[in-house]
Amino acid sequence: MGHRALVAYRRPNGRYDLRYSHWGGEDLSLAAEITATTPLADGAVEGELLADSVARDRILTDHLDPCVHEALYLVAPAANYRVDPYRVCWLEWGTGQNPGRGTIVAVDPAADSAVRRWVRATKTALADIVEMGALSRRAARTYLEARVCEEYDGIVYTYGDSSAADSGIPDAPPSTRWPEGRANGGENRTENANETDDESESGDGNAFR
């Protein structure tokens, strides 16, 4: 068991070093526990690197499995360890044909429970509609994607589809870019939000299932 989170520490060159937190997705309190004096939140974030020097968009497509991870934290050491927390939403159901389809939502930790309840309720209602035969699973997923983007400015992505990292997701709703002002962990806010790759355990706890 666990509530898995991915923690990405921004390098001076704009790339990220990735670490793992086994309980960081339970709530978003880890955002306040990562500081300049406790960069690994007193052991809540594992010291061993999962990957280093990763381009921002590759975090989503190559490392953030929406079936496994419940949260993503972007940490900016150069900005006094500013932390931007994101909830990860899996945009499918248990028998879905695209298990890697997900979205991230920038969330204030104080509003986290409300966002989680909204996603759960919306997914439950759509699952019932699909079960009754009134809507196809694909149509339900498309609707869910659109609603998450409209309500919470979500960023849609497909885990395991590296070809989509630099160009966006062709069949996704419009909001597939990292939000300006949050994309860089508080640093260099005029930087292109679609940074390219050329720039210098089974999910048992996902709250959105």
mmCIF file of N, CA, C and O in Angstrom, residues 49-125:
data_model
loop_
_atom_site.group_PDB
_atom_site.id
_atom_site.type_symbol
_atom_site.label_atom_id
_atom_site.label_comp_id
_atom_site.label_asym_id
_atom_site.label_seq_id
_atom_site.Cartn_x
_atom_site.Cartn_y
_atom_site.Cartn_z
ATOM 1 N N LEU A 49 17.918 8.849 -6.665
ATOM 2 C CA LEU A 49 17.303 9.413 -7.865
ATOM 3 C C LEU A 49 16.630 8.334 -8.704
ATOM 4 O O LEU A 49 17.188 7.255 -8.908
ATOM 5 N N LEU A 50 15.432 8.644 -9.195
ATOM 6 C CA LEU A 50 14.779 7.783 -10.179
ATOM 7 C C LEU A 50 15.300 8.082 -11.581
ATOM 8 O O LEU A 50 15.441 7.190 -12.410
ATOM 9 N N ALA A 51 15.548 9.357 -11.830
ATOM 10 C CA ALA A 51 16.055 9.803 -13.133
ATOM 11 C C ALA A 51 16.654 11.185 -12.938
ATOM 12 O O ALA A 51 16.252 11.923 -12.040
ATOM 13 N N ASP A 52 17.608 11.528 -13.786
ATOM 14 C CA ASP A 52 18.206 12.861 -13.668
ATOM 15 C C ASP A 52 18.181 13.572 -15.010
ATOM 16 O O ASP A 52 18.104 12.964 -16.069
ATOM 17 N N SER A 53 18.206 14.898 -14.930
ATOM 18 C CA SER A 53 18.250 15.766 -16.110
ATOM 19 C C SER A 53 17.111 15.467 -17.089
ATOM 20 O O SER A 53 17.322 15.281 -18.284
ATOM 21 N N VAL A 54 15.898 15.444 -16.570
ATOM 22 C CA VAL A 54 14.710 15.135 -17.372
ATOM 23 C C VAL A 54 14.035 16.434 -17.821
ATOM 24 O O VAL A 54 13.812 17.328 -17.004
ATOM 25 N N ALA A 55 13.725 16.546 -19.107
ATOM 26 C CA ALA A 55 12.982 17.703 -19.598
ATOM 27 C C ALA A 55 11.578 17.709 -18.998
ATOM 28 O O ALA A 55 11.010 16.650 -18.719
ATOM 29 N N ARG A 56 11.013 18.898 -18.783
ATOM 30 C CA ARG A 56 9.750 19.010 -18.055
ATOM 31 C C ARG A 56 8.633 18.169 -18.648
ATOM 32 O O ARG A 56 7.946 17.431 -17.927
ATOM 33 N N ASP A 57 8.403 18.244 -19.932
ATOM 34 C CA ASP A 57 7.304 17.485 -20.532
ATOM 35 C C ASP A 57 7.543 15.980 -20.470
ATOM 36 O O ASP A 57 6.588 15.201 -20.473
ATOM 37 N N ARG A 58 8.798 15.567 -20.423
ATOM 38 C CA ARG A 58 9.095 14.138 -20.315
ATOM 39 C C ARG A 58 8.747 13.582 -18.941
ATOM 40 O O ARG A 58 8.622 12.374 -18.773
ATOM 41 N N ILE A 59 8.636 14.457 -17.952
ATOM 42 C CA ILE A 59 8.201 13.996 -16.631
ATOM 43 C C ILE A 59 6.846 13.298 -16.769
ATOM 44 O O ILE A 59 6.619 12.229 -16.205
ATOM 45 N N LEU A 60 5.958 13.898 -17.546
ATOM 46 C CA LEU A 60 4.609 13.352 -17.696
ATOM 47 C C LEU A 60 4.613 12.074 -18.522
ATOM 48 O O LEU A 60 4.108 11.041 -18.089
ATOM 49 N N THR A 61 5.158 12.142 -19.711
ATOM 50 C CA THR A 61 5.026 11.019 -20.644
ATOM 51 C C THR A 61 5.905 9.824 -20.299
ATOM 52 O O THR A 61 5.563 8.686 -20.603
ATOM 53 N N ASP A 62 7.039 10.089 -19.636
ATOM 54 C CA ASP A 62 7.994 9.013 -19.379
ATOM 55 C C ASP A 62 8.018 8.526 -17.933
ATOM 56 O O ASP A 62 8.526 7.423 -17.668
ATOM 57 N N HIS A 63 7.500 9.318 -16.997
ATOM 58 C CA HIS A 63 7.698 8.967 -15.590
ATOM 59 C C HIS A 63 6.438 9.030 -14.724
ATOM 60 O O HIS A 63 6.383 8.338 -13.710
ATOM 61 N N LEU A 64 5.455 9.841 -15.072
ATOM 62 C CA LEU A 64 4.292 10.037 -14.196
ATOM 63 C C LEU A 64 3.135 9.144 -14.652
ATOM 64 O O LEU A 64 2.270 9.555 -15.413
ATOM 65 N N ASP A 65 3.134 7.914 -14.164
ATOM 66 C CA ASP A 65 2.082 6.962 -14.506
ATOM 67 C C ASP A 65 0.816 7.312 -13.721
ATOM 68 O O ASP A 65 0.810 7.233 -12.490
ATOM 69 N N PRO A 66 -0.279 7.693 -14.398
ATOM 70 C CA PRO A 66 -1.490 8.102 -13.669
ATOM 71 C C PRO A 66 -2.172 6.959 -12.936
ATOM 72 O O PRO A 66 -3.009 7.208 -12.066
ATOM 73 N N CYS A 67 -1.825 5.714 -13.284
ATOM 74 C CA CYS A 67 -2.371 4.565 -12.554
ATOM 75 C C CYS A 67 -1.597 4.301 -11.261
ATOM 76 O O CYS A 67 -2.073 3.547 -10.409
ATOM 77 N N VAL A 68 -0.445 4.900 -11.142
ATOM 78 C CA VAL A 68 0.432 4.631 -9.999
ATOM 79 C C VAL A 68 0.548 5.844 -9.077
ATOM 80 O O VAL A 68 0.409 5.732 -7.865
ATOM 81 N N HIS A 69 0.809 6.997 -9.684
ATOM 82 C CA HIS A 69 1.084 8.192 -8.890
ATOM 83 C C HIS A 69 -0.189 8.990 -8.610
ATOM 84 O O HIS A 69 -1.056 9.113 -9.464
ATOM 85 N N GLU A 70 -0.244 9.546 -7.422
ATOM 86 C CA GLU A 70 -1.383 10.376 -7.016
ATOM 87 C C GLU A 70 -1.049 11.856 -6.972
ATOM 88 O O GLU A 70 -1.941 12.691 -6.918
ATOM 89 N N ALA A 71 0.236 12.177 -6.973
ATOM 90 C CA ALA A 71 0.625 13.586 -6.879
ATOM 91 C C ALA A 71 1.972 13.799 -7.556
ATOM 92 O O ALA A 71 2.781 12.876 -7.692
ATOM 93 N N LEU A 72 2.183 15.037 -7.987
ATOM 94 C CA LEU A 72 3.448 15.485 -8.547
ATOM 95 C C LEU A 72 3.820 16.782 -7.851
ATOM 96 O O LEU A 72 2.975 17.653 -7.659
ATOM 97 N N TYR A 73 5.091 16.885 -7.463
ATOM 98 C CA TYR A 73 5.596 18.117 -6.862
ATOM 99 C C TYR A 73 6.741 18.644 -7.708
ATOM 100 O O TYR A 73 7.691 17.904 -7.995
ATOM 101 N N LEU A 74 6.648 19.902 -8.111
ATOM 102 C CA LEU A 74 7.761 20.561 -8.782
ATOM 103 C C LEU A 74 8.452 21.455 -7.764
ATOM 104 O O LEU A 74 7.823 22.352 -7.186
ATOM 105 N N VAL A 75 9.738 21.217 -7.549
ATOM 106 C CA VAL A 75 10.505 21.941 -6.541
ATOM 107 C C VAL A 75 11.539 22.820 -7.229
ATOM 108 O O VAL A 75 12.254 22.366 -8.133
ATOM 109 N N ALA A 76 11.625 24.079 -6.794
ATOM 110 C CA ALA A 76 12.593 25.027 -7.355
ATOM 111 C C ALA A 76 13.612 25.408 -6.289
ATOM 112 O O ALA A 76 13.402 26.368 -5.540
ATOM 113 N N PRO A 77 14.714 24.672 -6.172
ATOM 114 C CA PRO A 77 15.725 25.003 -5.163
ATOM 115 C C PRO A 77 16.256 26.432 -5.283
ATOM 116 O O PRO A 77 16.534 27.076 -4.265
ATOM 117 N N ALA A 78 16.388 26.931 -6.518
ATOM 118 C CA ALA A 78 16.925 28.274 -6.726
ATOM 119 C C ALA A 78 15.958 29.368 -6.282
ATOM 120 O O ALA A 78 16.352 30.527 -6.139
ATOM 121 N N ALA A 79 14.700 29.011 -6.082
ATOM 122 C CA ALA A 79 13.693 29.968 -5.615
ATOM 123 C C ALA A 79 13.313 29.647 -4.166
ATOM 124 O O ALA A 79 12.134 29.610 -3.807
ATOM 125 N N ASN A 80 14.343 29.394 -3.343
ATOM 126 C CA ASN A 80 14.154 29.086 -1.926
ATOM 127 C C ASN A 80 13.256 27.873 -1.722
ATOM 128 O O ASN A 80 12.431 27.842 -0.822
ATOM 129 N N TYR A 81 13.433 26.892 -2.586
ATOM 130 C CA TYR A 81 12.692 25.629 -2.510
ATOM 131 C C TYR A 81 11.170 25.849 -2.569
ATOM 132 O O TYR A 81 10.405 25.228 -1.836
ATOM 133 N N ARG A 82 10.771 26.703 -3.483
ATOM 134 C CA ARG A 82 9.338 26.824 -3.759
ATOM 135 C C ARG A 82 8.832 25.488 -4.297
ATOM 136 O O ARG A 82 9.487 24.841 -5.123
ATOM 137 N N VAL A 83 7.636 25.076 -3.844
ATOM 138 C CA VAL A 83 7.052 23.805 -4.273
ATOM 139 C C VAL A 83 5.683 24.062 -4.880
ATOM 140 O O VAL A 83 4.823 24.703 -4.266
ATOM 141 N N ASP A 84 5.471 23.561 -6.086
ATOM 142 C CA ASP A 84 4.159 23.618 -6.738
ATOM 143 C C ASP A 84 3.583 22.204 -6.767
ATOM 144 O O ASP A 84 4.118 21.327 -7.447
ATOM 145 N N PRO A 85 2.488 21.958 -6.038
ATOM 146 C CA PRO A 85 1.901 20.614 -5.992
ATOM 147 C C PRO A 85 0.824 20.424 -7.058
ATOM 148 O O PRO A 85 0.081 21.356 -7.385
ATOM 149 N N TYR A 86 0.742 19.218 -7.581
ATOM 150 C CA TYR A 86 -0.268 18.862 -8.582
ATOM 151 C C TYR A 86 -0.930 17.550 -8.172
ATOM 152 O O TYR A 86 -0.259 16.602 -7.741
ATOM 153 N N ARG A 87 -2.236 17.488 -8.343
ATOM 154 C CA ARG A 87 -2.948 16.223 -8.220
ATOM 155 C C ARG A 87 -2.901 15.519 -9.564
ATOM 156 O O ARG A 87 -3.001 16.141 -10.620
ATOM 157 N N VAL A 88 -2.753 14.196 -9.525
ATOM 158 C CA VAL A 88 -2.763 13.387 -10.746
ATOM 159 C C VAL A 88 -4.117 12.698 -10.840
ATOM 160 O O VAL A 88 -4.569 12.057 -9.889
ATOM 161 N N CYS A 89 -4.763 12.838 -11.968
ATOM 162 C CA CYS A 89 -6.069 12.216 -12.196
ATOM 163 C C CYS A 89 -5.953 11.196 -13.323
ATOM 164 O O CYS A 89 -5.488 11.516 -14.415
ATOM 165 N N TRP A 90 -6.354 9.972 -13.035
ATOM 166 C CA TRP A 90 -6.392 8.925 -14.066
ATOM 167 C C TRP A 90 -7.694 9.069 -14.842
ATOM 168 O O TRP A 90 -8.788 9.027 -14.275
ATOM 169 N N LEU A 91 -7.591 9.241 -16.153
ATOM 170 C CA LEU A 91 -8.755 9.530 -16.990
ATOM 171 C C LEU A 91 -9.348 8.269 -17.602
ATOM 172 O O LEU A 91 -9.794 8.276 -18.753
ATOM 173 N N GLU A 92 -9.373 7.196 -16.848
ATOM 174 C CA GLU A 92 -9.962 5.955 -17.324
ATOM 175 C C GLU A 92 -10.598 5.230 -16.151
ATOM 176 O O GLU A 92 -10.601 5.732 -15.019
ATOM 177 N N TRP A 93 -11.128 4.055 -16.434
ATOM 178 C CA TRP A 93 -11.707 3.199 -15.412
ATOM 179 C C TRP A 93 -10.978 1.858 -15.438
ATOM 180 O O TRP A 93 -10.114 1.645 -16.270
ATOM 181 N N GLY A 94 -11.346 0.959 -14.549
ATOM 182 C CA GLY A 94 -10.589 -0.274 -14.350
ATOM 183 C C GLY A 94 -10.351 -1.101 -15.591
ATOM 184 O O GLY A 94 -9.311 -1.739 -15.717
ATOM 185 N N THR A 95 -11.276 -1.108 -16.536
ATOM 186 C CA THR A 95 -11.116 -1.917 -17.747
ATOM 187 C C THR A 95 -10.850 -1.041 -18.968
ATOM 188 O O THR A 95 -11.142 -1.422 -20.096
ATOM 189 N N GLY A 96 -10.314 0.158 -18.733
ATOM 190 C CA GLY A 96 -10.085 1.088 -19.833
ATOM 191 C C GLY A 96 -9.067 0.585 -20.832
ATOM 192 O O GLY A 96 -8.178 -0.193 -20.512
ATOM 193 N N GLN A 97 -9.171 1.078 -22.060
ATOM 194 C CA GLN A 97 -8.261 0.660 -23.115
ATOM 195 C C GLN A 97 -7.025 1.540 -23.177
ATOM 196 O O GLN A 97 -6.088 1.228 -23.891
ATOM 197 N N ASN A 98 -7.024 2.634 -22.460
ATOM 198 C CA ASN A 98 -5.874 3.535 -22.475
ATOM 199 C C ASN A 98 -5.483 3.857 -21.042
ATOM 200 O O ASN A 98 -5.749 4.945 -20.551
ATOM 201 N N PRO A 99 -4.872 2.919 -20.339
ATOM 202 C CA PRO A 99 -4.581 3.118 -18.914
ATOM 203 C C PRO A 99 -3.605 4.231 -18.634
ATOM 204 O O PRO A 99 -3.487 4.697 -17.508
ATOM 205 N N GLY A 100 -2.864 4.693 -19.646
ATOM 206 C CA GLY A 100 -1.880 5.739 -19.438
ATOM 207 C C GLY A 100 -2.400 7.148 -19.609
ATOM 208 O O GLY A 100 -1.628 8.108 -19.534
ATOM 209 N N ARG A 101 -3.679 7.314 -19.838
ATOM 210 C CA ARG A 101 -4.245 8.636 -20.059
ATOM 211 C C ARG A 101 -4.496 9.321 -18.716
ATOM 212 O O ARG A 101 -5.184 8.787 -17.848
ATOM 213 N N GLY A 102 -3.918 10.499 -18.531
ATOM 214 C CA GLY A 102 -4.082 11.183 -17.263
ATOM 215 C C GLY A 102 -4.050 12.686 -17.420
ATOM 216 O O GLY A 102 -3.881 13.223 -18.520
ATOM 217 N N THR A 103 -4.227 13.367 -16.302
ATOM 218 C CA THR A 103 -4.099 14.818 -16.275
ATOM 219 C C THR A 103 -3.527 15.228 -14.931
ATOM 220 O O THR A 103 -3.673 14.525 -13.938
ATOM 221 N N ILE A 104 -2.847 16.355 -14.915
ATOM 222 C CA ILE A 104 -2.394 16.923 -13.656
ATOM 223 C C ILE A 104 -3.129 18.237 -13.426
ATOM 224 O O ILE A 104 -3.431 18.971 -14.366
ATOM 225 N N VAL A 105 -3.429 18.506 -12.163
ATOM 226 C CA VAL A 105 -4.177 19.699 -11.782
ATOM 227 C C VAL A 105 -3.405 20.421 -10.691
ATOM 228 O O VAL A 105 -3.095 19.832 -9.647
ATOM 229 N N ALA A 106 -3.075 21.686 -10.925
ATOM 230 C CA ALA A 106 -2.425 22.490 -9.896
ATOM 231 C C ALA A 106 -3.433 22.762 -8.784
ATOM 232 O O ALA A 106 -4.520 23.289 -9.040
ATOM 233 N N VAL A 107 -3.076 22.388 -7.560
ATOM 234 C CA VAL A 107 -4.029 22.450 -6.457
ATOM 235 C C VAL A 107 -3.391 23.102 -5.238
ATOM 236 O O VAL A 107 -2.271 22.749 -4.850
ATOM 237 N N ASP A 108 -4.117 24.035 -4.638
ATOM 238 C CA ASP A 108 -3.748 24.533 -3.319
ATOM 239 C C ASP A 108 -4.035 23.414 -2.321
ATOM 240 O O ASP A 108 -5.139 22.860 -2.327
ATOM 241 N N PRO A 109 -3.063 23.045 -1.475
ATOM 242 C CA PRO A 109 -3.313 21.951 -0.532
ATOM 243 C C PRO A 109 -4.595 22.110 0.277
ATOM 244 O O PRO A 109 -5.243 21.116 0.607
ATOM 245 N N ALA A 110 -4.992 23.337 0.563
ATOM 246 C CA ALA A 110 -6.215 23.560 1.337
ATOM 247 C C ALA A 110 -7.470 23.156 0.570
ATOM 248 O O ALA A 110 -8.507 22.853 1.169
ATOM 249 N N ALA A 111 -7.387 23.144 -0.766
ATOM 250 C CA ALA A 111 -8.546 22.797 -1.603
ATOM 251 C C ALA A 111 -8.469 21.377 -2.138
ATOM 252 O O ALA A 111 -9.326 20.957 -2.917
ATOM 253 N N ASP A 112 -7.464 20.638 -1.712
ATOM 254 C CA ASP A 112 -7.214 19.320 -2.275
ATOM 255 C C ASP A 112 -8.389 18.364 -2.111
ATOM 256 O O ASP A 112 -8.785 17.681 -3.055
ATOM 257 N N SER A 113 -8.962 18.297 -0.931
ATOM 258 C CA SER A 113 -10.048 17.339 -0.694
ATOM 259 C C SER A 113 -11.256 17.643 -1.565
ATOM 260 O O SER A 113 -11.932 16.723 -2.040
ATOM 261 N N ALA A 114 -11.542 18.915 -1.808
ATOM 262 C CA ALA A 114 -12.678 19.286 -2.655
ATOM 263 C C ALA A 114 -12.453 18.845 -4.094
ATOM 264 O O ALA A 114 -13.374 18.350 -4.761
ATOM 265 N N VAL A 115 -11.238 19.005 -4.585
ATOM 266 C CA VAL A 115 -10.916 18.586 -5.952
ATOM 267 C C VAL A 115 -11.049 17.069 -6.070
ATOM 268 O O VAL A 115 -11.630 16.552 -7.032
ATOM 269 N N ARG A 116 -10.554 16.352 -5.094
ATOM 270 C CA ARG A 116 -10.618 14.889 -5.143
ATOM 271 C C ARG A 116 -12.062 14.401 -5.118
ATOM 272 O O ARG A 116 -12.425 13.470 -5.844
ATOM 273 N N ARG A 117 -12.886 15.030 -4.292
ATOM 274 C CA ARG A 117 -14.301 14.636 -4.239
ATOM 275 C C ARG A 117 -14.983 14.900 -5.568
ATOM 276 O O ARG A 117 -15.781 14.081 -6.042
ATOM 277 N N TRP A 118 -14.671 16.028 -6.188
ATOM 278 C CA TRP A 118 -15.299 16.380 -7.468
ATOM 279 C C TRP A 118 -14.941 15.351 -8.543
ATOM 280 O O TRP A 118 -15.807 14.892 -9.291
ATOM 281 N N VAL A 119 -13.677 14.977 -8.609
ATOM 282 C CA VAL A 119 -13.246 14.022 -9.634
ATOM 283 C C VAL A 119 -13.882 12.657 -9.381
ATOM 284 O O VAL A 119 -14.368 12.003 -10.309
ATOM 285 N N ARG A 120 -13.874 12.209 -8.129
ATOM 286 C CA ARG A 120 -14.489 10.924 -7.817
ATOM 287 C C ARG A 120 -15.959 10.903 -8.216
ATOM 288 O O ARG A 120 -16.448 9.943 -8.810
ATOM 289 N N ALA A 121 -16.686 11.954 -7.854
ATOM 290 C CA ALA A 121 -18.118 12.011 -8.144
ATOM 291 C C ALA A 121 -18.376 12.033 -9.646
ATOM 292 O O ALA A 121 -19.283 11.345 -10.143
ATOM 293 N N THR A 122 -17.573 12.801 -10.380
ATOM 294 C CA THR A 122 -17.751 12.882 -11.829
ATOM 295 C C THR A 122 -17.457 11.546 -12.491
ATOM 296 O O THR A 122 -18.205 11.083 -13.373
ATOM 297 N N LYS A 123 -16.395 10.880 -12.070
ATOM 298 C CA LYS A 123 -16.053 9.583 -12.641
ATOM 299 C C LYS A 123 -17.118 8.536 -12.308
ATOM 300 O O LYS A 123 -17.458 7.701 -13.146
ATOM 301 N N THR A 124 -17.636 8.577 -11.094
ATOM 302 C CA THR A 124 -18.670 7.616 -10.702
ATOM 303 C C THR A 124 -19.924 7.801 -11.537
ATOM 304 O O THR A 124 -20.521 6.822 -12.020
ATOM 305 N N ALA A 125 -20.335 9.057 -11.723
ATOM 306 C CA ALA A 125 -21.528 9.332 -12.524
ATOM 307 C C ALA A 125 -21.339 8.882 -13.967
ATOM 308 O O ALA A 125 -22.236 8.273 -14.573
#
